[in-house]
Amino acid sequence: MTQKADLHIHTVFSDDSDATVLDVFEGASAIGLAAISITDHDTTGAFKKAKDEALKSDVSFIPGIEVSSSFSGRMVHLLIYSDKIDHPKIQRFLDQDVFNAKRNYYLPILQLLHDKGHPVSITEFDEEIRLRGKGGAPMARYL
Protein backbone atom coordinates (compact mmCIF):
# COMPACT_ATOMS: atom_id res chain seq x y z
CA MET A 1 0.00 0.00 0.00
CA THR A 2 1.33 3.43 -0.95
CA GLN A 3 1.24 6.17 1.64
CA LYS A 4 1.69 9.84 0.86
CA ALA A 5 3.37 12.57 2.88
CA ASP A 6 4.04 16.28 2.54
CA LEU A 7 7.44 17.12 4.02
CA HIS A 8 7.53 20.88 3.37
CA ILE A 9 4.64 22.75 4.96
CA HIS A 10 4.66 26.28 6.38
CA THR A 11 2.35 27.71 9.04
CA VAL A 12 1.70 31.18 10.39
CA PHE A 13 5.06 30.90 12.16
CA SER A 14 6.80 31.34 8.78
CA ASP A 15 4.91 34.54 7.92
CA ASP A 16 4.34 33.29 4.37
CA SER A 17 1.35 31.14 5.28
CA ASP A 18 -1.92 31.82 7.04
CA ALA A 19 -2.42 28.16 8.02
CA THR A 20 -2.50 27.29 11.69
CA VAL A 21 -1.08 23.98 12.91
CA LEU A 22 -4.65 22.71 13.33
CA ASP A 23 -5.47 23.78 9.74
CA VAL A 24 -2.47 21.82 8.49
CA PHE A 25 -3.43 18.62 10.29
CA GLU A 26 -7.08 18.88 9.29
CA GLY A 27 -6.13 19.51 5.66
CA ALA A 28 -3.63 16.65 5.62
CA SER A 29 -6.19 14.28 7.07
CA ALA A 30 -8.84 15.43 4.61
CA ILE A 31 -6.66 14.57 1.60
CA GLY A 32 -5.43 11.29 3.08
CA LEU A 33 -1.82 12.07 3.93
CA ALA A 34 -0.14 9.58 6.23
CA ALA A 35 2.50 12.04 7.47
CA ILE A 36 3.50 15.69 7.34
CA SER A 37 6.44 17.81 8.32
CA ILE A 38 6.02 21.43 9.32
CA THR A 39 9.18 23.13 8.13
CA ASP A 40 8.75 26.76 9.06
CA HIS A 41 11.50 29.27 8.25
CA ASP A 42 14.13 29.36 11.01
CA THR A 43 11.66 28.70 13.80
CA THR A 44 10.28 25.76 15.72
CA GLY A 45 7.33 27.79 16.97
CA ALA A 46 4.82 25.22 15.66
CA PHE A 47 6.67 22.18 17.01
CA LYS A 48 4.90 21.65 20.36
CA LYS A 49 1.43 22.23 18.92
CA ALA A 50 2.20 19.90 16.02
CA LYS A 51 3.33 17.12 18.38
CA ASP A 52 0.09 17.55 20.35
CA GLU A 53 -2.08 17.59 17.19
CA ALA A 54 -0.37 14.46 15.86
CA LEU A 55 -1.40 12.57 18.99
CA LYS A 56 -5.06 13.38 18.22
CA SER A 57 -4.80 12.84 14.48
CA ASP A 58 -4.46 10.00 11.98
CA VAL A 59 -1.57 11.97 10.45
CA SER A 60 1.98 11.37 11.70
CA PHE A 61 4.29 14.31 12.41
CA ILE A 62 7.91 14.40 11.25
CA PRO A 63 9.72 17.29 12.99
CA GLY A 64 11.49 19.59 10.57
CA ILE A 65 12.70 23.09 9.91
CA GLU A 66 13.70 25.18 6.90
CA VAL A 67 16.99 26.82 7.82
CA SER A 68 18.24 29.90 6.01
CA SER A 69 21.85 29.78 4.96
CA SER A 70 24.22 31.47 2.58
CA PHE A 71 25.97 29.89 -0.37
CA SER A 72 28.13 31.85 -2.82
CA GLY A 73 26.59 35.11 -1.62
CA ARG A 74 23.02 33.93 -2.07
CA MET A 75 20.39 33.11 0.51
CA VAL A 76 19.45 29.44 0.33
CA HIS A 77 17.19 27.25 2.43
CA LEU A 78 17.98 23.80 3.80
CA LEU A 79 15.29 21.37 4.93
CA ILE A 80 16.32 19.47 8.05
CA TYR A 81 14.36 16.68 9.72
CA SER A 82 15.08 15.49 13.25
CA ASP A 83 13.32 14.59 16.46
CA LYS A 84 15.82 16.93 18.18
CA ILE A 85 14.63 20.09 16.39
CA ASP A 86 13.51 21.70 19.65
CA HIS A 87 16.83 21.09 21.47
CA PRO A 88 18.11 24.25 23.26
CA LYS A 89 21.39 24.22 21.28
CA ILE A 90 19.44 24.24 18.02
CA GLN A 91 17.31 27.10 19.33
CA ARG A 92 20.45 29.10 20.16
CA PHE A 93 21.85 28.35 16.71
CA LEU A 94 18.64 29.61 15.08
CA ASP A 95 18.34 32.68 17.30
CA GLN A 96 22.00 33.68 17.07
CA ASP A 97 23.92 32.27 14.12
CA VAL A 98 21.13 31.92 11.58
CA PHE A 99 19.48 35.21 12.50
CA ASN A 100 22.78 37.13 12.40
CA ALA A 101 23.55 35.66 8.97
CA LYS A 102 20.09 36.72 7.73
CA ARG A 103 20.49 40.18 9.25
CA ASN A 104 23.90 40.62 7.57
CA TYR A 105 22.34 39.52 4.28
CA TYR A 106 19.54 42.09 4.68
CA LEU A 107 21.76 45.06 5.60
CA PRO A 108 22.81 45.99 2.04
CA ILE A 109 19.22 45.58 0.85
CA LEU A 110 17.97 47.95 3.54
CA GLN A 111 20.78 50.39 2.73
CA LEU A 112 19.92 50.32 -0.98
CA LEU A 113 16.23 50.92 -0.25
CA HIS A 114 17.16 53.78 2.08
CA ASP A 115 19.48 55.29 -0.55
CA LYS A 116 16.63 55.13 -3.09
CA GLY A 117 14.45 57.22 -0.78
CA HIS A 118 12.39 54.53 0.94
CA PRO A 119 11.72 55.15 4.64
CA VAL A 120 13.55 52.11 6.03
CA SER A 121 16.27 51.71 8.62
CA ILE A 122 18.16 48.95 10.35
CA THR A 123 17.02 50.42 13.69
CA GLU A 124 13.37 49.97 12.70
CA PHE A 125 14.13 46.50 11.33
CA ASP A 126 15.74 45.55 14.66
CA GLU A 127 12.69 46.89 16.51
CA GLU A 128 10.42 44.68 14.37
CA ILE A 129 12.55 41.70 15.36
CA ARG A 130 12.43 42.64 19.04
CA LEU A 131 8.64 42.88 18.92
CA ARG A 132 7.76 39.91 16.69
CA GLY A 133 10.69 37.50 16.83
CA LYS A 134 13.56 36.33 14.70
CA GLY A 135 11.93 33.37 12.98
CA GLY A 136 9.91 33.32 9.82
CA ALA A 137 10.42 36.14 7.35
CA PRO A 138 11.41 39.21 9.38
CA MET A 139 12.29 41.30 6.32
CA ALA A 140 8.88 40.67 4.77
CA ARG A 141 7.17 41.59 8.06
CA TYR A 142 9.21 44.77 8.34
CA LEU A 143 8.63 45.90 4.78
GROMACS .gro file of N, CA and C in nm:
model
  429
    1MET      N    1   0.084  -0.118   0.000
    1MET     CA    2   0.000   0.000   0.000
    1MET      C    3   0.089   0.125   0.000
    2THR      N    4   0.058   0.219  -0.085
    2THR     CA    5   0.133   0.343  -0.095
    2THR      C    6   0.076   0.445   0.002
    3GLN      N    7   0.165   0.508   0.076
    3GLN     CA    8   0.124   0.617   0.164
    3GLN      C    9   0.190   0.746   0.116
    4LYS      N   10   0.118   0.855   0.132
    4LYS     CA   11   0.169   0.984   0.086
    4LYS      C   12   0.199   1.074   0.205
    5ALA      N   13   0.298   1.161   0.184
    5ALA     CA   14   0.337   1.257   0.288
    5ALA      C   15   0.371   1.390   0.221
    6ASP      N   16   0.358   1.495   0.297
    6ASP     CA   17   0.404   1.628   0.254
    6ASP      C   18   0.509   1.671   0.356
    7LEU      N   19   0.633   1.685   0.312
    7LEU     CA   20   0.744   1.712   0.402
    7LEU      C   21   0.794   1.856   0.396
    8HIS      N   22   0.713   1.946   0.342
    8HIS     CA   23   0.753   2.088   0.337
    8HIS      C   24   0.628   2.175   0.347
    9ILE      N   25   0.585   2.198   0.471
    9ILE     CA   26   0.464   2.275   0.496
    9ILE      C   27   0.498   2.392   0.588
   10HIS      N   28   0.447   2.509   0.554
   10HIS     CA   29   0.466   2.628   0.638
   10HIS      C   30   0.335   2.662   0.710
   11THR      N   31   0.350   2.723   0.826
   11THR     CA   32   0.235   2.771   0.904
   11THR      C   33   0.250   2.921   0.926
   12VAL      N   34   0.164   2.975   1.007
   12VAL     CA   35   0.170   3.118   1.039
   12VAL      C   36   0.303   3.157   1.103
   13PHE      N   37   0.377   3.060   1.155
   13PHE     CA   38   0.506   3.090   1.216
   13PHE      C   39   0.611   3.128   1.111
   14SER      N   40   0.587   3.098   0.986
   14SER     CA   41   0.680   3.134   0.878
   14SER      C   42   0.648   3.270   0.817
   15ASP      N   43   0.535   3.325   0.846
   15ASP     CA   44   0.491   3.454   0.792
   15ASP      C   45   0.451   3.449   0.645
   16ASP      N   46   0.475   3.338   0.576
   16ASP     CA   47   0.434   3.329   0.437
   16ASP      C   48   0.318   3.230   0.419
   17SER      N   49   0.252   3.202   0.530
   17SER     CA   50   0.135   3.114   0.528
   17SER      C   51   0.035   3.166   0.630
   18ASP      N   52  -0.091   3.145   0.604
   18ASP     CA   53  -0.192   3.182   0.704
   18ASP      C   54  -0.253   3.058   0.769
   19ALA      N   55  -0.192   2.941   0.746
   19ALA     CA   56  -0.242   2.816   0.802
   19ALA      C   57  -0.194   2.797   0.946
   20THR      N   58  -0.287   2.765   1.033
   20THR     CA   59  -0.250   2.729   1.169
   20THR      C   60  -0.206   2.582   1.169
   21VAL      N   61  -0.147   2.539   1.279
   21VAL     CA   62  -0.108   2.398   1.291
   21VAL      C   63  -0.232   2.309   1.278
   22LEU      N   64  -0.341   2.348   1.344
   22LEU     CA   65  -0.465   2.271   1.333
   22LEU      C   66  -0.513   2.264   1.188
   23ASP      N   67  -0.509   2.377   1.117
   23ASP     CA   68  -0.547   2.378   0.974
   23ASP      C   69  -0.465   2.276   0.895
   24VAL      N   70  -0.336   2.272   0.922
   24VAL     CA   71  -0.247   2.182   0.849
   24VAL      C   72  -0.285   2.036   0.873
   25PHE      N   73  -0.306   2.001   0.999
   25PHE     CA   74  -0.343   1.862   1.029
   25PHE      C   75  -0.480   1.826   0.973
   26GLU      N   76  -0.575   1.915   0.985
   26GLU     CA   77  -0.708   1.888   0.929
   26GLU      C   78  -0.702   1.873   0.777
   27GLY      N   79  -0.626   1.960   0.712
   27GLY     CA   80  -0.613   1.951   0.566
   27GLY      C   81  -0.543   1.824   0.522
   28ALA      N   82  -0.437   1.787   0.595
   28ALA     CA   83  -0.363   1.665   0.562
   28ALA      C   84  -0.452   1.542   0.578
   29SER      N   85  -0.528   1.540   0.684
   29SER     CA   86  -0.619   1.428   0.707
   29SER      C   87  -0.726   1.422   0.598
   30ALA      N   88  -0.777   1.537   0.561
   30ALA     CA   89  -0.884   1.543   0.461
   30ALA      C   90  -0.840   1.489   0.324
   31ILE      N   91  -0.713   1.507   0.291
   31ILE     CA   92  -0.666   1.457   0.160
   31ILE      C   93  -0.593   1.324   0.171
   32GLY      N   94  -0.595   1.264   0.291
   32GLY     CA   95  -0.543   1.129   0.308
   32GLY      C   96  -0.393   1.114   0.324
   33LEU      N   97  -0.326   1.220   0.370
   33LEU     CA   98  -0.182   1.207   0.393
   33LEU      C   99  -0.155   1.123   0.516
   34ALA      N  100  -0.053   1.041   0.509
   34ALA     CA  101  -0.014   0.958   0.623
   34ALA      C  102   0.077   1.035   0.719
   35ALA      N  103   0.155   1.130   0.664
   35ALA     CA  104   0.250   1.204   0.747
   35ALA      C  105   0.274   1.343   0.688
   36ILE      N  106   0.313   1.433   0.776
   36ILE     CA  107   0.350   1.569   0.734
   36ILE      C  108   0.472   1.613   0.814
   37SER      N  109   0.538   1.713   0.759
   37SER     CA  110   0.644   1.781   0.832
   37SER      C  111   0.621   1.930   0.819
   38ILE      N  112   0.610   1.997   0.931
   38ILE     CA  113   0.602   2.143   0.932
   38ILE      C  114   0.745   2.194   0.936
   39THR      N  115   0.782   2.265   0.829
   39THR     CA  116   0.918   2.313   0.813
   39THR      C  117   0.917   2.465   0.800
   40ASP      N  118   0.879   2.530   0.907
   40ASP     CA  119   0.875   2.676   0.906
   40ASP      C  120   1.015   2.733   0.893
   41HIS      N  121   1.022   2.858   0.845
   41HIS     CA  122   1.150   2.927   0.825
   41HIS      C  123   1.215   2.963   0.958
   42ASP      N  124   1.325   2.897   0.989
   42ASP     CA  125   1.413   2.936   1.101
   42ASP      C  126   1.344   2.943   1.236
   43THR      N  127   1.236   2.869   1.252
   43THR     CA  128   1.166   2.870   1.380
   43THR      C  129   1.101   2.734   1.405
   44THR      N  130   1.097   2.698   1.531
   44THR     CA  131   1.028   2.576   1.572
   44THR      C  132   0.902   2.613   1.650
   45GLY      N  133   0.849   2.731   1.625
   45GLY     CA  134   0.733   2.779   1.697
   45GLY      C  135   0.612   2.687   1.690
   46ALA      N  136   0.598   2.611   1.583
   46ALA     CA  137   0.482   2.522   1.566
   46ALA      C  138   0.506   2.383   1.624
   47PHE      N  139   0.627   2.354   1.665
   47PHE     CA  140   0.667   2.218   1.701
   47PHE      C  141   0.581   2.156   1.811
   48LYS      N  142   0.565   2.222   1.924
   48LYS     CA  143   0.490   2.165   2.036
   48LYS      C  144   0.344   2.139   1.997
   49LYS      N  145   0.282   2.238   1.934
   49LYS     CA  146   0.143   2.223   1.892
   49LYS      C  147   0.128   2.109   1.791
   50ALA      N  148   0.225   2.097   1.702
   50ALA     CA  149   0.220   1.990   1.602
   50ALA      C  150   0.233   1.852   1.668
   51LYS      N  151   0.322   1.840   1.766
   51LYS     CA  152   0.333   1.712   1.838
   51LYS      C  153   0.201   1.678   1.906
   52ASP      N  154   0.137   1.778   1.968
   52ASP     CA  155   0.009   1.755   2.035
   52ASP      C  156  -0.100   1.718   1.934
   53GLU      N  157  -0.106   1.788   1.821
   53GLU     CA  158  -0.208   1.759   1.719
   53GLU      C  159  -0.189   1.619   1.660
   54ALA      N  160  -0.064   1.579   1.643
   54ALA     CA  161  -0.037   1.446   1.586
   54ALA      C  162  -0.091   1.335   1.675
   55LEU      N  163  -0.088   1.357   1.806
   55LEU     CA  164  -0.140   1.257   1.899
   55LEU      C  165  -0.291   1.239   1.885
   56LYS      N  166  -0.360   1.343   1.837
   56LYS     CA  167  -0.506   1.338   1.822
   56LYS      C  168  -0.548   1.307   1.678
   57SER      N  169  -0.451   1.292   1.590
   57SER     CA  170  -0.480   1.284   1.448
   57SER      C  171  -0.440   1.147   1.390
   58ASP      N  172  -0.490   1.119   1.271
   58ASP     CA  173  -0.446   1.000   1.198
   58ASP      C  174  -0.326   1.032   1.109
   59VAL      N  175  -0.271   1.151   1.124
   59VAL     CA  176  -0.157   1.197   1.045
   59VAL      C  177  -0.033   1.201   1.135
   60SER      N  178   0.074   1.136   1.094
   60SER     CA  179   0.198   1.137   1.170
   60SER      C  180   0.273   1.268   1.148
   61PHE      N  181   0.351   1.307   1.247
   61PHE     CA  182   0.429   1.431   1.241
   61PHE      C  183   0.577   1.398   1.238
   62ILE      N  184   0.646   1.452   1.137
   62ILE     CA  185   0.791   1.440   1.125
   62ILE      C  186   0.849   1.578   1.153
   63PRO      N  187   0.918   1.597   1.266
   63PRO     CA  188   0.972   1.729   1.299
   63PRO      C  189   1.073   1.777   1.195
   64GLY      N  190   1.058   1.902   1.156
   64GLY     CA  191   1.149   1.959   1.057
   64GLY      C  192   1.160   2.109   1.072
   65ILE      N  193   1.249   2.165   0.993
   65ILE     CA  194   1.270   2.309   0.991
   65ILE      C  195   1.334   2.347   0.858
   66GLU      N  196   1.304   2.464   0.809
   66GLU     CA  197   1.370   2.518   0.690
   66GLU      C  198   1.468   2.625   0.738
   67VAL      N  199   1.595   2.594   0.728
   67VAL     CA  200   1.699   2.682   0.782
   67VAL      C  201   1.757   2.768   0.671
   68SER      N  202   1.762   2.898   0.696
   68SER     CA  203   1.824   2.990   0.601
   68SER      C  204   1.975   2.978   0.613
   69SER      N  205   2.041   2.985   0.498
   69SER     CA  206   2.185   2.978   0.496
   69SER      C  207   2.234   3.062   0.379
   70SER      N  208   2.363   3.070   0.367
   70SER     CA  209   2.422   3.147   0.258
   70SER      C  210   2.516   3.057   0.181
   71PHE      N  211   2.509   3.066   0.049
   71PHE     CA  212   2.597   2.989  -0.037
   71PHE      C  213   2.635   3.077  -0.155
   72SER      N  214   2.764   3.101  -0.172
   72SER     CA  215   2.813   3.185  -0.282
   72SER      C  216   2.743   3.320  -0.286
   73GLY      N  217   2.720   3.379  -0.169
   73GLY     CA  218   2.659   3.511  -0.162
   73GLY      C  219   2.510   3.514  -0.182
   74ARG      N  220   2.447   3.401  -0.188
   74ARG     CA  221   2.302   3.393  -0.207
   74ARG      C  222   2.236   3.328  -0.085
   75MET      N  223   2.116   3.372  -0.057
   75MET     CA  224   2.039   3.311   0.051
   75MET      C  225   1.979   3.182  -0.002
   76VAL      N  226   2.002   3.074   0.069
   76VAL     CA  227   1.945   2.944   0.033
   76VAL      C  228   1.876   2.887   0.156
   77HIS      N  229   1.791   2.789   0.134
   77HIS     CA  230   1.719   2.725   0.243
   77HIS      C  231   1.748   2.575   0.243
   78LEU      N  232   1.771   2.523   0.363
   78LEU     CA  233   1.798   2.380   0.380
   78LEU      C  234   1.686   2.319   0.462
   79LEU      N  235   1.630   2.209   0.416
   79LEU     CA  236   1.529   2.137   0.493
   79LEU      C  237   1.599   2.034   0.580
   80ILE      N  238   1.570   2.038   0.709
   80ILE     CA  239   1.632   1.947   0.805
   80ILE      C  240   1.521   1.878   0.883
   81TYR      N  241   1.535   1.747   0.900
   81TYR     CA  242   1.436   1.668   0.972
   81TYR      C  243   1.505   1.598   1.088
   82SER      N  244   1.448   1.612   1.208
   82SER     CA  245   1.508   1.549   1.325
   82SER      C  246   1.410   1.556   1.442
   83ASP      N  247   1.414   1.454   1.526
   83ASP     CA  248   1.332   1.459   1.646
   83ASP      C  249   1.397   1.545   1.754
   84LYS      N  250   1.511   1.605   1.724
   84LYS     CA  251   1.582   1.693   1.818
   84LYS      C  252   1.570   1.841   1.780
   85ILE      N  253   1.478   1.873   1.689
   85ILE     CA  254   1.463   2.009   1.639
   85ILE      C  255   1.444   2.112   1.750
   86ASP      N  256   1.378   2.073   1.859
   86ASP     CA  257   1.351   2.170   1.965
   86ASP      C  258   1.458   2.170   2.075
   87HIS      N  259   1.574   2.111   2.050
   87HIS     CA  260   1.683   2.109   2.147
   87HIS      C  261   1.733   2.252   2.171
   88PRO      N  262   1.765   2.288   2.296
   88PRO     CA  263   1.811   2.425   2.326
   88PRO      C  264   1.931   2.471   2.243
   89LYS      N  265   2.024   2.382   2.210
   89LYS     CA  266   2.139   2.422   2.128
   89LYS      C  267   2.096   2.460   1.987
   90ILE      N  268   1.997   2.389   1.935
   90ILE     CA  269   1.944   2.424   1.802
   90ILE      C  270   1.873   2.558   1.809
   91GLN      N  271   1.799   2.581   1.916
   91GLN     CA  272   1.731   2.710   1.933
   91GLN      C  273   1.832   2.825   1.937
   92ARG      N  274   1.941   2.807   2.011
   92ARG     CA  275   2.045   2.910   2.016
   92ARG      C  276   2.106   2.933   1.879
   93PHE      N  277   2.131   2.824   1.807
   93PHE     CA  278   2.185   2.835   1.671
   93PHE      C  279   2.091   2.916   1.582
   94LEU      N  280   1.961   2.888   1.589
   94LEU     CA  281   1.864   2.961   1.508
   94LEU      C  282   1.857   3.107   1.548
   95ASP      N  283   1.851   3.132   1.679
   95ASP     CA  284   1.834   3.268   1.730
   95ASP      C  285   1.960   3.354   1.715
   96GLN      N  286   2.076   3.291   1.715
   96GLN     CA  287   2.200   3.368   1.707
   96GLN      C  288   2.263   3.358   1.569
   97ASP      N  289   2.316   3.242   1.536
   97ASP     CA  290   2.392   3.227   1.412
   97ASP      C  291   2.308   3.249   1.286
   98VAL      N  292   2.196   3.181   1.278
   98VAL     CA  293   2.113   3.192   1.158
   98VAL      C  294   2.056   3.333   1.147
   99PHE      N  295   2.005   3.387   1.259
   99PHE     CA  296   1.948   3.521   1.250
   99PHE      C  297   2.055   3.624   1.213
  100ASN      N  298   2.173   3.616   1.272
  100ASN     CA  299   2.278   3.713   1.240
  100ASN      C  300   2.319   3.704   1.094
  101ALA      N  301   2.323   3.582   1.039
  101ALA     CA  302   2.355   3.566   0.897
  101ALA      C  303   2.246   3.630   0.811
  102LYS      N  304   2.119   3.609   0.848
  102LYS     CA  305   2.009   3.672   0.773
  102LYS      C  306   2.017   3.824   0.784
  103ARG      N  307   2.042   3.873   0.905
  103ARG     CA  308   2.049   4.018   0.925
  103ARG      C  309   2.161   4.078   0.839
  104ASN      N  310   2.278   4.013   0.838
  104ASN     CA  311   2.390   4.062   0.757
  104ASN      C  312   2.356   4.059   0.608
  105TYR      N  313   2.278   3.961   0.568
  105TYR     CA  314   2.234   3.952   0.428
  105TYR      C  315   2.140   4.068   0.395
  106TYR      N  316   2.054   4.104   0.490
  106TYR     CA  317   1.954   4.209   0.468
  106TYR      C  318   2.012   4.350   0.472
  107LEU      N  319   2.123   4.370   0.542
  107LEU     CA  320   2.176   4.506   0.560
  107LEU      C  321   2.197   4.581   0.429
  108PRO      N  322   2.264   4.523   0.328
  108PRO     CA  323   2.281   4.599   0.204
  108PRO      C  324   2.150   4.626   0.132
  109ILE      N  325   2.053   4.536   0.147
  109ILE     CA  326   1.922   4.558   0.085
  109ILE      C  327   1.853   4.678   0.151
  110LEU      N  328   1.856   4.681   0.283
  110LEU     CA  329   1.797   4.795   0.354
  110LEU      C  330   1.869   4.925   0.319
  111GLN      N  331   2.001   4.919   0.308
  111GLN     CA  332   2.078   5.039   0.273
  111GLN      C  333   2.042   5.087   0.133
  112LEU      N  334   2.029   4.995   0.039
  112LEU     CA  335   1.992   5.032  -0.098
  112LEU      C  336   1.853   5.095  -0.102
  113LEU      N  337   1.758   5.034  -0.030
  113LEU     CA  338   1.623   5.092  -0.025
  113LEU      C  339   1.627   5.231   0.036
  114HIS      N  340   1.703   5.247   0.143
  114HIS     CA  341   1.716   5.378   0.208
  114HIS      C  342   1.777   5.480   0.111
  115ASP      N  343   1.882   5.441   0.040
  115ASP     CA  344   1.948   5.529  -0.055
  115ASP      C  345   1.856   5.569  -0.171
  116LYS      N  346   1.758   5.484  -0.202
  116LYS     CA  347   1.663   5.513  -0.309
  116LYS      C  348   1.543   5.594  -0.260
  117GLY      N  349   1.548   5.636  -0.131
  117GLY     CA  350   1.445   5.722  -0.078
  117GLY      C  351   1.332   5.654  -0.004
  118HIS      N  352   1.342   5.524   0.019
  118HIS     CA  353   1.239   5.453   0.094
  118HIS      C  354   1.263   5.470   0.244
  119PRO      N  355   1.157   5.490   0.320
  119PRO     CA  356   1.172   5.515   0.464
  119PRO      C  357   1.198   5.386   0.544
  120VAL      N  358   1.318   5.332   0.529
  120VAL     CA  359   1.355   5.211   0.603
  120VAL      C  360   1.484   5.237   0.680
  121SER      N  361   1.502   5.160   0.787
  121SER     CA  362   1.627   5.171   0.862
  121SER      C  363   1.654   5.041   0.936
  122ILE      N  364   1.779   5.015   0.961
  122ILE     CA  365   1.816   4.895   1.035
  122ILE      C  366   1.763   4.904   1.178
  123THR      N  367   1.755   5.024   1.233
  123THR     CA  368   1.702   5.042   1.369
  123THR      C  369   1.556   4.998   1.374
  124GLU      N  370   1.477   5.039   1.275
  124GLU     CA  371   1.337   4.997   1.270
  124GLU      C  372   1.324   4.848   1.244
  125PHE      N  373   1.412   4.794   1.159
  125PHE     CA  374   1.413   4.650   1.133
  125PHE      C  375   1.440   4.575   1.264
  126ASP      N  376   1.541   4.619   1.338
  126ASP     CA  377   1.574   4.555   1.466
  126ASP      C  378   1.459   4.564   1.565
  127GLU      N  379   1.385   4.673   1.562
  127GLU     CA  380   1.269   4.689   1.651
  127GLU      C  381   1.160   4.589   1.612
  128GLU      N  382   1.139   4.569   1.484
  128GLU     CA  383   1.042   4.468   1.437
  128GLU      C  384   1.080   4.331   1.491
  129ILE      N  385   1.207   4.299   1.487
  129ILE     CA  386   1.255   4.170   1.536
  129ILE      C  387   1.231   4.160   1.687
  130ARG      N  388   1.262   4.265   1.759
  130ARG     CA  389   1.243   4.264   1.904
  130ARG      C  390   1.096   4.239   1.938
  131LEU      N  391   1.007   4.299   1.863
  131LEU     CA  392   0.864   4.288   1.892
  131LEU      C  393   0.803   4.156   1.845
  132ARG      N  394   0.846   4.105   1.729
  132ARG     CA  395   0.776   3.991   1.669
  132ARG      C  396   0.860   3.867   1.650
  133GLY      N  397   0.987   3.870   1.689
  133GLY     CA  398   1.069   3.750   1.683
  133GLY      C  399   1.158   3.741   1.562
  134LYS      N  400   1.253   3.649   1.572
  134LYS     CA  401   1.356   3.633   1.470
  134LYS      C  402   1.320   3.531   1.363
  135GLY      N  403   1.228   3.442   1.392
  135GLY     CA  404   1.193   3.337   1.298
  135GLY      C  405   1.104   3.386   1.187
  136GLY      N  406   1.079   3.298   1.094
  136GLY     CA  407   0.991   3.332   0.982
  136GLY      C  408   1.060   3.422   0.884
  137ALA      N  409   0.990   3.523   0.837
  137ALA     CA  410   1.042   3.614   0.735
  137ALA      C  411   1.043   3.756   0.790
  138PRO      N  412   1.142   3.789   0.873
  138PRO     CA  413   1.141   3.921   0.938
  138PRO      C  414   1.150   4.038   0.840
  139MET      N  415   1.221   4.022   0.729
  139MET     CA  416   1.229   4.130   0.632
  139MET      C  417   1.093   4.155   0.569
  140ALA      N  418   1.021   4.051   0.535
  140ALA     CA  419   0.888   4.067   0.477
  140ALA      C  420   0.795   4.135   0.576
  141ARG      N  421   0.801   4.094   0.704
  141ARG     CA  422   0.717   4.159   0.806
  141ARG      C  423   0.751   4.307   0.816
  142TYR      N  424   0.879   4.338   0.819
  142TYR     CA  425   0.921   4.477   0.834
  142TYR      C  426   0.876   4.562   0.715
  143LEU      N  427   0.899   4.511   0.595
  143LEU     CA  428   0.863   4.590   0.478
  143LEU      C  429   0.713   4.600   0.462
   0.00000   0.00000   0.00000
